[in-house]
Amino acid sequence: MGSNITKPFVNYKTFKENEQMADLDGVKYQELKDKLKEQQKELEQKKLELRQIEILNSKIAELTEMLNLKNRYASIEGVVGKVIEESKNNLEEVVTINVGKNQGIKEGMAVVYSSGLYGKVISVNENTSIVKRIIDTTSKVSVQIGTIKQSMILEGNEDKNPKVTRIDDGLKIVKGMEVVTSGESDVLPKGIYVGRVSEVVVPPNKIDTYAKVELPENLKEVKNIMVLKNKE
């Protein structure tokens, strides 16, 4: 008798559960699915808008850097360009830039970036050029330190940080002094910033004294450059 009383109750409960599941599988499930799809679509749209903002900000930063280049070297005619390829030889610091003969570039011209001297053009094609960075082991640039009028030589080395050599005994050079181009050569204007003295190394013989130079930026990360077409 007890069994006959509880059975209809169980059947009614099961019926209501099935009814709710049917409702969930039908209208409510579809509503949730549509809402989720709409939210995913909105999310994708926001991601696209964010990416567009990032691209725009990148372009603004690039244009700002190019403008800074033009302003910094306003007294010198120059052509703005970009580093488009690194040398595949890890032993050399040579890059390809996207300006060449058609833009008036010639071999030997100085190449600068927003913070100072980058290198010089060593080869020119129609619309591209090859540039040797000042940190290359074969790079040599005539420079001056601080207010010292004597010209010295900035040399690249294996440490990728250039050093100033040919320092005469008696010259007072200390950490923090600025290093700039001397302008003695026919290819580099005078006064282009290179970096600062980070350490002065004096060997026992005092003949081979040299000064380590700290560059303002990592040249490997520089993308925007300007080729200077004539001296100041």
Coordinates of C-alpha atoms in Angstrom, one line a residue:
M1 CA 0.0 0.0 0.0
G2 CA 2.9 2.3 0.9
S3 CA 4.4 1.6 -2.5
N4 CA 1.2 2.7 -4.3
I5 CA 1.2 6.0 -2.5
T6 CA 4.8 7.1 -3.2
K7 CA 4.9 6.0 -6.8
P8 CA 2.7 8.7 -8.2
F9 CA 4.8 11.3 -6.2
V10 CA 8.0 10.0 -7.8
N11 CA 6.4 10.1 -11.2
Y12 CA 5.3 13.7 -10.7
K13 CA 8.8 14.8 -9.6
T14 CA 10.4 13.0 -12.5
F15 CA 7.8 14.7 -14.8
K16 CA 8.7 18.2 -13.5
E17 CA 12.4 17.5 -13.9
N18 CA 12.0 16.3 -17.5
E19 CA 9.8 19.4 -18.2
Q20 CA 12.5 21.7 -16.9
M21 CA 15.2 19.9 -18.9
A22 CA 13.1 20.1 -22.0
D23 CA 12.8 23.9 -21.3
L24 CA 16.5 24.2 -20.8
D25 CA 17.3 22.2 -24.0
G26 CA 14.8 24.3 -25.9
V27 CA 14.2 28.0 -25.6
K28 CA 16.5 28.8 -22.6
Y29 CA 19.4 26.9 -24.0
Q30 CA 19.1 28.7 -27.3
E31 CA 18.9 32.0 -25.6
L32 CA 22.1 31.3 -23.6
K33 CA 23.8 30.1 -26.8
D34 CA 22.8 33.2 -28.7
K35 CA 23.9 35.5 -25.9
L36 CA 27.2 33.7 -25.6
K37 CA 27.7 34.0 -29.4
E38 CA 26.9 37.7 -29.2
Q39 CA 29.4 38.3 -26.4
Q40 CA 32.1 36.4 -28.3
K41 CA 31.4 38.6 -31.3
E42 CA 31.7 41.7 -29.1
L43 CA 34.9 40.4 -27.6
E44 CA 36.5 39.8 -31.0
Q45 CA 35.5 43.3 -32.1
K46 CA 37.1 44.8 -29.0
K47 CA 40.3 42.8 -29.7
L48 CA 40.3 44.1 -33.3
E49 CA 39.8 47.7 -32.1
L50 CA 42.6 47.2 -29.5
R51 CA 45.0 45.9 -32.2
Q52 CA 44.2 48.8 -34.4
I53 CA 44.9 51.2 -31.5
E54 CA 48.3 49.4 -30.9
I55 CA 49.2 49.7 -34.6
L56 CA 48.2 53.4 -34.6
N57 CA 50.3 54.1 -31.5
S58 CA 53.2 52.3 -33.1
K59 CA 52.9 54.4 -36.2
I60 CA 52.7 57.6 -34.1
A61 CA 55.8 56.6 -32.1
E62 CA 57.7 55.9 -35.3
L63 CA 56.6 59.2 -36.9
T64 CA 57.6 61.0 -33.6
E65 CA 61.0 59.4 -33.7
M66 CA 61.5 60.4 -37.3
L67 CA 60.5 64.0 -36.5
N68 CA 62.9 64.0 -33.6
L69 CA 65.6 62.9 -36.0
K70 CA 64.8 65.7 -38.4
N71 CA 64.8 68.2 -35.6
R72 CA 68.0 67.0 -34.0
Y73 CA 69.9 67.2 -37.2
A74 CA 68.0 70.2 -38.7
S75 CA 71.2 71.9 -39.9
I76 CA 72.2 68.9 -42.0
E77 CA 70.4 67.6 -45.0
G78 CA 69.4 64.0 -44.5
V79 CA 67.2 61.1 -45.6
V80 CA 65.1 59.2 -43.1
G81 CA 65.0 55.4 -43.4
K82 CA 64.6 52.1 -41.6
V83 CA 66.7 49.1 -40.8
I84 CA 65.1 46.3 -42.8
E85 CA 67.6 43.4 -42.3
E86 CA 70.4 42.3 -40.1
S87 CA 73.5 40.6 -41.3
K88 CA 73.4 36.8 -41.1
N89 CA 77.1 36.9 -40.0
N90 CA 77.1 37.1 -36.2
L91 CA 80.7 38.3 -36.2
E92 CA 79.9 41.6 -38.0
E93 CA 77.6 44.5 -37.1
V94 CA 76.2 45.3 -40.6
V95 CA 72.6 46.1 -41.5
T96 CA 70.6 46.9 -44.6
I97 CA 68.5 50.1 -44.7
N98 CA 65.7 50.9 -47.1
V99 CA 67.2 54.0 -48.9
G100 CA 69.8 54.0 -51.6
K101 CA 71.1 55.7 -54.8
N102 CA 67.6 56.7 -55.9
Q103 CA 67.3 58.7 -52.6
G104 CA 70.7 60.3 -53.0
I105 CA 72.6 58.0 -50.7
K106 CA 76.4 57.6 -51.3
E107 CA 79.1 55.4 -49.8
G108 CA 80.7 56.9 -46.8
M109 CA 77.8 59.0 -45.5
A110 CA 77.2 59.1 -41.8
V111 CA 74.1 57.4 -40.3
V112 CA 72.5 58.6 -37.2
Y113 CA 69.6 57.7 -34.9
S114 CA 67.6 59.8 -32.4
S115 CA 70.3 59.5 -29.7
G116 CA 73.5 59.9 -31.8
L117 CA 75.9 58.2 -34.2
Y118 CA 74.8 54.8 -35.6
G119 CA 77.4 54.1 -38.3
K120 CA 78.3 54.8 -41.9
V121 CA 77.2 53.6 -45.3
I122 CA 79.7 51.1 -46.8
S123 CA 77.8 50.0 -49.9
V124 CA 74.9 51.4 -52.0
N125 CA 72.3 49.8 -54.3
E126 CA 69.3 51.4 -56.1
N127 CA 66.9 51.5 -53.2
T128 CA 68.9 50.0 -50.3
S129 CA 72.2 50.5 -48.6
I130 CA 74.6 48.6 -46.3
V131 CA 75.5 50.3 -43.1
K132 CA 78.3 49.3 -40.7
R133 CA 77.5 50.1 -37.1
I134 CA 80.1 51.8 -34.9
I135 CA 80.2 48.7 -32.7
D136 CA 81.6 46.6 -35.5
T137 CA 85.2 45.4 -34.8
T138 CA 86.5 47.0 -38.0
S139 CA 84.8 50.4 -37.3
K140 CA 87.0 53.4 -36.7
V141 CA 85.7 56.9 -36.2
S142 CA 87.6 60.1 -35.4
V143 CA 86.2 61.6 -32.1
Q144 CA 86.8 64.1 -29.3
I145 CA 86.2 63.8 -25.6
G146 CA 84.7 66.6 -23.6
T147 CA 86.5 69.9 -24.3
I148 CA 89.7 68.3 -25.3
K149 CA 90.5 69.4 -28.9
Q150 CA 92.8 66.5 -29.7
S151 CA 91.3 63.9 -32.0
M152 CA 91.2 60.3 -30.9
I153 CA 89.8 57.1 -32.4
L154 CA 86.6 55.3 -31.6
E155 CA 87.0 51.6 -32.3
G156 CA 84.4 48.8 -32.2
N157 CA 85.3 45.6 -30.3
E158 CA 84.1 42.1 -29.5
D159 CA 82.2 43.4 -26.4
K160 CA 79.9 45.4 -28.7
N161 CA 80.8 48.5 -26.7
P162 CA 83.2 50.9 -28.5
K163 CA 86.3 52.3 -26.9
V164 CA 88.4 55.4 -27.5
T165 CA 92.1 54.8 -28.3
R166 CA 95.1 57.0 -29.1
I167 CA 94.8 58.9 -25.9
D168 CA 98.0 60.8 -25.2
D169 CA 99.6 60.5 -21.8
G170 CA 98.7 63.5 -19.6
L171 CA 95.2 64.0 -21.0
K172 CA 92.7 64.2 -18.2
I173 CA 89.8 62.0 -19.1
V174 CA 87.2 61.0 -16.5
K175 CA 84.0 59.0 -16.3
G176 CA 81.0 60.8 -17.6
M177 CA 82.7 63.0 -20.3
E178 CA 80.9 63.2 -23.6
V179 CA 82.3 61.6 -26.8
V180 CA 81.4 63.3 -30.1
T181 CA 82.7 63.1 -33.7
S182 CA 85.7 65.4 -34.4
G183 CA 84.7 66.2 -37.9
E184 CA 88.2 65.7 -39.2
S185 CA 87.2 63.1 -41.8
D186 CA 85.4 63.9 -45.0
V187 CA 82.4 61.7 -44.2
L188 CA 81.4 62.6 -40.6
P189 CA 80.1 66.0 -39.5
K190 CA 81.6 67.5 -36.3
G191 CA 79.8 67.2 -33.0
I192 CA 77.6 64.2 -33.5
Y193 CA 77.0 62.6 -30.1
V194 CA 78.3 59.1 -29.6
G195 CA 78.1 58.4 -25.9
R196 CA 79.8 58.9 -22.5
V197 CA 83.0 57.6 -21.0
S198 CA 82.1 54.8 -18.6
E199 CA 85.7 53.9 -17.6
V200 CA 89.3 54.9 -18.3
V201 CA 91.7 51.9 -18.5
V202 CA 95.4 52.8 -17.9
P203 CA 97.8 49.9 -18.5
P204 CA 101.2 49.8 -16.7
N205 CA 103.1 51.2 -19.7
K206 CA 100.5 54.1 -20.0
I207 CA 100.9 53.9 -23.7
D208 CA 97.8 52.0 -24.6
T209 CA 95.4 53.9 -22.4
Y210 CA 91.8 53.7 -23.6
A211 CA 88.4 54.8 -22.5
K212 CA 85.3 52.6 -22.6
V213 CA 82.2 54.3 -24.1
E214 CA 78.7 53.7 -22.9
L215 CA 76.2 54.2 -25.8
P216 CA 72.8 55.8 -25.0
E217 CA 70.9 52.9 -26.6
N218 CA 71.4 49.3 -27.8
L219 CA 72.1 49.8 -31.5
K220 CA 70.7 46.4 -32.2
E221 CA 67.3 47.6 -31.2
V222 CA 67.3 50.8 -33.3
K223 CA 65.1 50.7 -36.3
N224 CA 64.7 54.3 -37.4
I225 CA 67.8 56.0 -38.8
M226 CA 68.8 59.0 -40.9
V227 CA 71.6 59.2 -43.5
L228 CA 73.4 62.6 -43.4
K229 CA 74.1 63.9 -46.9
N230 CA 76.6 66.6 -46.1
K231 CA 78.7 68.0 -43.4
E232 CA 77.7 70.9 -41.1

